[in-house]
Coordinates of C-alpha atoms and ligand atoms in Angstrom, one line a residue:
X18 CA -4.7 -12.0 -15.3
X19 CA -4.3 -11.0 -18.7
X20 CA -6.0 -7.4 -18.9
X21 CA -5.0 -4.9 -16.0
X22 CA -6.2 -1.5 -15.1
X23 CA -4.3 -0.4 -12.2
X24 CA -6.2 3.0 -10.9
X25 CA -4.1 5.2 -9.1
X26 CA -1.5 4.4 -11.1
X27 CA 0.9 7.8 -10.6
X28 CA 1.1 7.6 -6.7
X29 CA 3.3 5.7 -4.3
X30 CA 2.8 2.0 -5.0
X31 CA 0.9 2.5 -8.5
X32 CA 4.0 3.8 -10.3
X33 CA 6.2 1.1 -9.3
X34 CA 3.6 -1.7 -9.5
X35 CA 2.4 -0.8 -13.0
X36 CA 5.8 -1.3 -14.7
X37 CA 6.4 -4.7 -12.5
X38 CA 2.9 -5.4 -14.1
X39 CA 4.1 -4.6 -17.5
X40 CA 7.1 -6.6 -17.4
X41 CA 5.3 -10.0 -16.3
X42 CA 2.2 -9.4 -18.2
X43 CA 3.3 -7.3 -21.5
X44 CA 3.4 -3.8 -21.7
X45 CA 0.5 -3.7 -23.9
X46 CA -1.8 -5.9 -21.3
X47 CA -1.3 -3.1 -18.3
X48 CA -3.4 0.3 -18.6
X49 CA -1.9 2.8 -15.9
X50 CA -5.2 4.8 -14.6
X51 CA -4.7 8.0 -13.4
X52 CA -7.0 10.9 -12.5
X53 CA -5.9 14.7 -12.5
X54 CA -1.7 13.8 -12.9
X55 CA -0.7 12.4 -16.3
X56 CA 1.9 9.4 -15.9
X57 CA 5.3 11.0 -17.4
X58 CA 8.7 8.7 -18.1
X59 CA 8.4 5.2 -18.4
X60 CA 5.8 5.3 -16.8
X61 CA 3.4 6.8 -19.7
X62 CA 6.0 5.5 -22.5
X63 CA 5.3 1.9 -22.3
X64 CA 1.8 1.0 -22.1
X65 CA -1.3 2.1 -22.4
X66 CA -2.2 5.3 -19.8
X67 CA -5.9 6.4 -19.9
X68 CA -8.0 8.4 -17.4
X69 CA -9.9 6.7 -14.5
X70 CA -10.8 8.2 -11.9
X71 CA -12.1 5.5 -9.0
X72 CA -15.1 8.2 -7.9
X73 CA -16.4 8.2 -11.5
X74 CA -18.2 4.9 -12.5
X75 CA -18.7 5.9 -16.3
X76 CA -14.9 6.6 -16.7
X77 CA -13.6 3.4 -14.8
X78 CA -16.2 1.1 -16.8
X79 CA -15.2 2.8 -20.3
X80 CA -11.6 1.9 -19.7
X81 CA -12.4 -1.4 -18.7
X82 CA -14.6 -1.9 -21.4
X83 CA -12.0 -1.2 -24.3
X84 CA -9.2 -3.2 -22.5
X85 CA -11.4 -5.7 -21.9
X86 CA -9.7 -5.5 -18.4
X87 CA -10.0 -8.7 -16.3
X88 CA -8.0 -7.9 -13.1
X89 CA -8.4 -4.1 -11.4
X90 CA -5.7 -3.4 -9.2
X91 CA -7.8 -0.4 -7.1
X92 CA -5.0 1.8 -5.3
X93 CA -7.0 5.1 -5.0
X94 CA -6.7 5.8 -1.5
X95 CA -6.5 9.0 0.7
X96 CA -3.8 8.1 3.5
X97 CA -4.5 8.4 7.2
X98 CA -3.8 11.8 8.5
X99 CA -4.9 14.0 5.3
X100 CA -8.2 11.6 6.3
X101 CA -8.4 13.5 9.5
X102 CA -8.0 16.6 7.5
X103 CA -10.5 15.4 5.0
X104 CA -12.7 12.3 6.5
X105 CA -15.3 13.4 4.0
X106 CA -13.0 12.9 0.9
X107 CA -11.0 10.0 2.4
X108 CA -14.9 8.2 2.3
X109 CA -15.8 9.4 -1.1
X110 CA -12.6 8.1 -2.6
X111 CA -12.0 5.2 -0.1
X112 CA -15.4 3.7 -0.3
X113 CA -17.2 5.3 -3.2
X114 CA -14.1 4.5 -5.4
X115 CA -14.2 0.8 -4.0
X116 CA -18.1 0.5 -5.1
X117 CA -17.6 1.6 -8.4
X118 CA -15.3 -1.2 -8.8
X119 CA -17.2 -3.9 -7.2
X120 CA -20.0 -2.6 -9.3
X121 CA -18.3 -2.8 -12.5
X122 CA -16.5 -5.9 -11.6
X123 CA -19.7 -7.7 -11.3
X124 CA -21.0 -6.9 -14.2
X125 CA -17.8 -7.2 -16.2
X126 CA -16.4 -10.5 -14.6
X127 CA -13.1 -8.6 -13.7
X128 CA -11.0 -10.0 -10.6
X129 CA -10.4 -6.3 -7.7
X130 CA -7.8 -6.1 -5.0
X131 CA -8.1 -2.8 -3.3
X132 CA -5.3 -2.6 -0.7
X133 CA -6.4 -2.9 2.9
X134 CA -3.7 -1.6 5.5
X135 CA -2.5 -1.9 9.5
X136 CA -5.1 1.1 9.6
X137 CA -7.8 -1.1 9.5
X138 CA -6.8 -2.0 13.3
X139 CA -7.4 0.0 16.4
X140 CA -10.1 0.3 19.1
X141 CA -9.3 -3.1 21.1
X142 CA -7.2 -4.8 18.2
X143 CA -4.2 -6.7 20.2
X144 CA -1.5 -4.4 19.2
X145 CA 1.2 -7.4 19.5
X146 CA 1.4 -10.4 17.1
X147 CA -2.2 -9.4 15.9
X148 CA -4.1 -11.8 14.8
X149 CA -5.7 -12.2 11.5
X150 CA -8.9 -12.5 12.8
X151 CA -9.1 -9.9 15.3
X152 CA -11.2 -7.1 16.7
X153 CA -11.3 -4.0 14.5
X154 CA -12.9 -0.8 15.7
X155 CA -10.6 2.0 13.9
X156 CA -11.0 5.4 15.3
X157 CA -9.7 7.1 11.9
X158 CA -12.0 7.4 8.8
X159 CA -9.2 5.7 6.7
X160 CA -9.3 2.7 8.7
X161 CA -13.2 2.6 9.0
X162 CA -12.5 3.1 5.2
X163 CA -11.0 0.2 5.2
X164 CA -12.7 -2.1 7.1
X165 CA -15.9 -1.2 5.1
X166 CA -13.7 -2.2 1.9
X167 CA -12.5 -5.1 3.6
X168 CA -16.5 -6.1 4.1
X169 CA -17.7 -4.8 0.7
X170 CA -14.9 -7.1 -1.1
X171 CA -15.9 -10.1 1.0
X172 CA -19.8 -9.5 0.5
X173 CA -19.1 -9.2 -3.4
X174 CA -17.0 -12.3 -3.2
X175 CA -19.7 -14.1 -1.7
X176 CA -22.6 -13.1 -2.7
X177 CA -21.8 -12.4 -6.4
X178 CA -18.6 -14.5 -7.2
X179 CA -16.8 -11.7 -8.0
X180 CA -13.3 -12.6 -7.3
X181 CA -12.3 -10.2 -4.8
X182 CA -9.1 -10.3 -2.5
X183 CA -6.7 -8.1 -0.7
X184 CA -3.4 -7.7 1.8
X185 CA -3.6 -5.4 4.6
X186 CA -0.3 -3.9 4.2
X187 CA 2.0 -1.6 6.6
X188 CA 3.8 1.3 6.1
X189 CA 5.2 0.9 2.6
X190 CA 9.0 2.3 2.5
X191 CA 9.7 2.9 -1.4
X192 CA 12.5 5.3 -3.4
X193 CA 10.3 6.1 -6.7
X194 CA 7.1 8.2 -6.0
X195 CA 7.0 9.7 -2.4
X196 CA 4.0 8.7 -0.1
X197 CA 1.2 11.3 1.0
X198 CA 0.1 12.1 3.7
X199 CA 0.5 8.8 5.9
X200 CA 1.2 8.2 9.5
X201 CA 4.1 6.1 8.2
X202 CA 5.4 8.1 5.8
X203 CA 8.3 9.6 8.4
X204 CA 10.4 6.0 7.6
X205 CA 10.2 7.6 4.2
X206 CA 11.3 11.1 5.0
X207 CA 13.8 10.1 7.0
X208 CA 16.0 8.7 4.4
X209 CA 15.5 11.2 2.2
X210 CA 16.7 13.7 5.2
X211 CA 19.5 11.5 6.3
X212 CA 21.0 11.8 2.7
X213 CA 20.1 15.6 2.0
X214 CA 20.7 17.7 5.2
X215 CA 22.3 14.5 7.6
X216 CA 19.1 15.2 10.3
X217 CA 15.6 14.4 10.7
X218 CA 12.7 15.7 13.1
X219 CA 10.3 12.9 13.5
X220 CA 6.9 12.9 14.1
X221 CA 6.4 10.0 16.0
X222 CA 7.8 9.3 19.6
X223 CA 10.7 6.9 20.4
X224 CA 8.8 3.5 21.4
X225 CA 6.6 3.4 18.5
X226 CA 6.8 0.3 16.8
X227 CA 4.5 0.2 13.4
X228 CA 5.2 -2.8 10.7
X229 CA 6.8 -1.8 7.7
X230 CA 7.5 -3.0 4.4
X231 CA 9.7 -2.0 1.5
X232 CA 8.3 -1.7 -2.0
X233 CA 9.7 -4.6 -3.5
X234 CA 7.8 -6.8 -1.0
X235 CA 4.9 -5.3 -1.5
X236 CA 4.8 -5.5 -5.1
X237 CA 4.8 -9.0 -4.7
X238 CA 2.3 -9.6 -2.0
X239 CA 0.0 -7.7 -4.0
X240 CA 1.1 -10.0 -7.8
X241 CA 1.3 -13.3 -5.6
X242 CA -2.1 -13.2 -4.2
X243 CA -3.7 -12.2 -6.9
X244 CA -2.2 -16.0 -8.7
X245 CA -2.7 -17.4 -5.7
X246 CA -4.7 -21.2 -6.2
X247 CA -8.4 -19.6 -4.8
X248 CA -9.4 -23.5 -3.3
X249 CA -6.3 -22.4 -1.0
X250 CA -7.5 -19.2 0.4
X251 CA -9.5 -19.5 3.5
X252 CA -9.7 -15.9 4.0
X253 CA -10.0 -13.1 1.0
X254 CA -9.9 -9.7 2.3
X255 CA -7.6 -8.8 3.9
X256 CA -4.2 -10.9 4.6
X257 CA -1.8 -9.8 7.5
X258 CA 1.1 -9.3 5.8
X259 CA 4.3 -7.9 7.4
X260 CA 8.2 -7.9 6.7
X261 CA 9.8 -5.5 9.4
X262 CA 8.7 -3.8 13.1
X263 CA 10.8 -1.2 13.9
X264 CA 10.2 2.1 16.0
X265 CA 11.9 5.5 15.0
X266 CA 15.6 4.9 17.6
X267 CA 15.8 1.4 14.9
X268 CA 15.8 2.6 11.7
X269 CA 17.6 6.0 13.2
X270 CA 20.5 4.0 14.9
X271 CA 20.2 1.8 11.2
X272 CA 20.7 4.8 8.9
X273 CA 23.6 6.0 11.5
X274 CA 25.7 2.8 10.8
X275 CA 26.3 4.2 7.1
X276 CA 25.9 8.1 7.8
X277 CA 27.8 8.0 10.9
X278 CA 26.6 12.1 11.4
X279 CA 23.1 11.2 11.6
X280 CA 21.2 12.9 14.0
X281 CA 17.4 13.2 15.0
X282 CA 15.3 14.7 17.4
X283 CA 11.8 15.0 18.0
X284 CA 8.5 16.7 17.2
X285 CA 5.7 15.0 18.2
X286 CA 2.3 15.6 16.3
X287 CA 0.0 14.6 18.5
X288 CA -3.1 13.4 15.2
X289 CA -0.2 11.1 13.7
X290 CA 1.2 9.7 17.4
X291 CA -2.6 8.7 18.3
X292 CA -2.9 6.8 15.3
X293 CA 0.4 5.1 15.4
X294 CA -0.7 4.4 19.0
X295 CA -4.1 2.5 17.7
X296 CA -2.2 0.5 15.0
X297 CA -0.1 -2.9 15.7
X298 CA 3.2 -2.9 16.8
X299 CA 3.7 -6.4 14.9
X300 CA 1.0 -8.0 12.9
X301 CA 0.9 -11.8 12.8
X302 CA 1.1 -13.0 9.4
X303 CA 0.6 -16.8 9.5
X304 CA -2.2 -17.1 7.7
X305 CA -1.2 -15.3 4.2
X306 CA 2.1 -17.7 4.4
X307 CA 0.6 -20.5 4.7
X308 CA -3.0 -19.7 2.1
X309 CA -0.5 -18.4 -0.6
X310 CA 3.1 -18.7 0.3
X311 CA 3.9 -15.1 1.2
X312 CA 7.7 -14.6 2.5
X313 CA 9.2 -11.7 2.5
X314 CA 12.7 -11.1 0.8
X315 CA 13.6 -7.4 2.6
X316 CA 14.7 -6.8 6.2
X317 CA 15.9 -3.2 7.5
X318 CA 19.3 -3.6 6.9
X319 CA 19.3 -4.3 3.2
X320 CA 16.5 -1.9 2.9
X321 CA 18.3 0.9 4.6
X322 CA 21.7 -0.1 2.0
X323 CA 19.1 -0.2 -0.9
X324 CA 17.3 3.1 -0.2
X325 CA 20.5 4.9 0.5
X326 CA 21.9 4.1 -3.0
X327 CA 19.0 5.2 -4.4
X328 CA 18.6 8.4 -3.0
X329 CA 22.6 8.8 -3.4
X330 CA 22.0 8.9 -6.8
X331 CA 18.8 11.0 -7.0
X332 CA 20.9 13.6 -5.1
X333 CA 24.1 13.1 -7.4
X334 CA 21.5 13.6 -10.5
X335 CA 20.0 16.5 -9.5
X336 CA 16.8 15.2 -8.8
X337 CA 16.6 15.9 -5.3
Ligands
LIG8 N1 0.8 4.1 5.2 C1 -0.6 4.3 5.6 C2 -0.7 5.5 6.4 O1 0.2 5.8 7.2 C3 -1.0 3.1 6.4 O2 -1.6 2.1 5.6 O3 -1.7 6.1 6.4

């Protein structure tokens, strides 16, 4: 990797995943794409920011062609429930969006990882230790979504060479640029909550466990399989990959250890609880630690310690 465009650079895992790009590859060497909200901060100040919006070929392949971008890290997504809200947009930007790439990969010789996700799951899927090879008939239009991007990436791989792989990753915990509009974003919230008012109402029933995965993990899974050795990787898209299982009581009782007050109680909402119900409790990762060494560094308690700092100090600055 030498040239990166990372599209969908402002949102949860772009904004923190372009400037870990920046540092490893040069600042010059990572373009942040964005579509209708301009990078701001450090973000926009040290590298190259153009617009690229995934649904629009002509824009995508201009950027790549004045980069001469060689890896396209494709993170334009719409997130499960606003997908049930939208199914017709979560397709257009889900799958049109990952066809542009493929498209211009080909004919550019560029290297695409376009996140898969536990969504990809559901419909007779195992829910424990779930195999990497598995059934998958999702029920939500993100996860069929992402299967079809999990298909299009291995058909492009195959039949064209173009270099195409991908993680399926949980529900990504992270301090920097909230989440939107995800079944998993209540592990999220609930920090923020715990720090700002000292209760949460959660969305998901007690007994829902979902894998999860804090941002600096997923940084990395994302970075390490793109170096991976290929002649290792058996499988391309997409990689199990998990750190954490935890259902809401864990990472309630968790958060209550340093914030003693902490209470929650319970909402339900019924769109997000069937999803969570169709996803895995606890994916088996085996296979992505032994084709490219993946090992994750964060568990929930020093997650929970690093994301109340954080939003400690967004709250003592104002910023929350
Ligand atoms: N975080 C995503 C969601 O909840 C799962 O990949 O939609």
């Amino acid at each position: 990797m030498k040239n990166i465009l990372v599209i969908g650079a402002v949102g949860q895992i772009g904004s923190e995943l372009t400037l870990e790009l920046r540092k490893r590859y040069g600042n010059s060497n990572v373009v942040a794409g964005y579509r209708a909200t301009k990078p701001t901060g450090e973000l926009l100040e040290s590298g190259p920011a153009e617009v690229a919006d995934a649904t629009n070929a002509q824009q995508v392949a201009d950027v790549v062609k004045k980069y001469k971008i060689d890896t396209i890290y494709n993170l334009a997504a719409i997130l499960s429930a606003v997908g049930e809200a939208k199914p017709l947009m979560a397709w257009q930007v889900g799958i049109g969006g990952l066809m542009n790439c493929l498209e211009i990969a080909r004919e550019f010789g560029c290297a695409v990882t376009t996140p898969s996700s536990i969504g990809a799951f559901g419909g007779g899927t195992p829910l424990d230790n779930t195999p990497q090879d598995t059934i998958q008939r999702p029920q939500t239009m993100y996860g069929i979504t992402k299967v079809t991007g999990e298909l299009l990436s291995d058909y492009y791989f195959r039949k064209f060479g173009v270099d195409t792989r991908s993680v399926r990753y949980p529900g990504i915990i992270s301090n920097v640029t909230l989440p939107g509009g995800g079944t998993t974003d209540y592990a999220v919230e609930i920090y923020y909550e715990a720090v700002k008012t000292g209760k949460y109402t959660c969305p998901l029933g007690a007994g829902t466990f979902l894998d999860m995965m804090y941002m600096p993990d997923a940084i990395d899974a994302a970075i390490d399989l793109m170096e991976a050795d290929p002649a290792k990787l058996k499988h391309r898209n997409a990689f199990n990959v998990s750190a954490m299982s935890f259902d809401p009581e864990i990472i309630a009782a968790e958060i209550k250890k340093h914030i003693p007050g902490f209470t929650m109680d319970y909402q339900v909402e019924p769109i997000k609880q069937a999803i969570a119900n169709s996803w895995p409790n606890n994916m088996d990762d085996s296979c992505a630690r032994a084709e490219w060494g993946w090992n994750p560094k964060w568990n929930l308690e020093k997650m929970t310690v690093d994301m109340l700092k954080a939003i400690r100090e967004k709250k003592a600055n104002g910023l929350i």
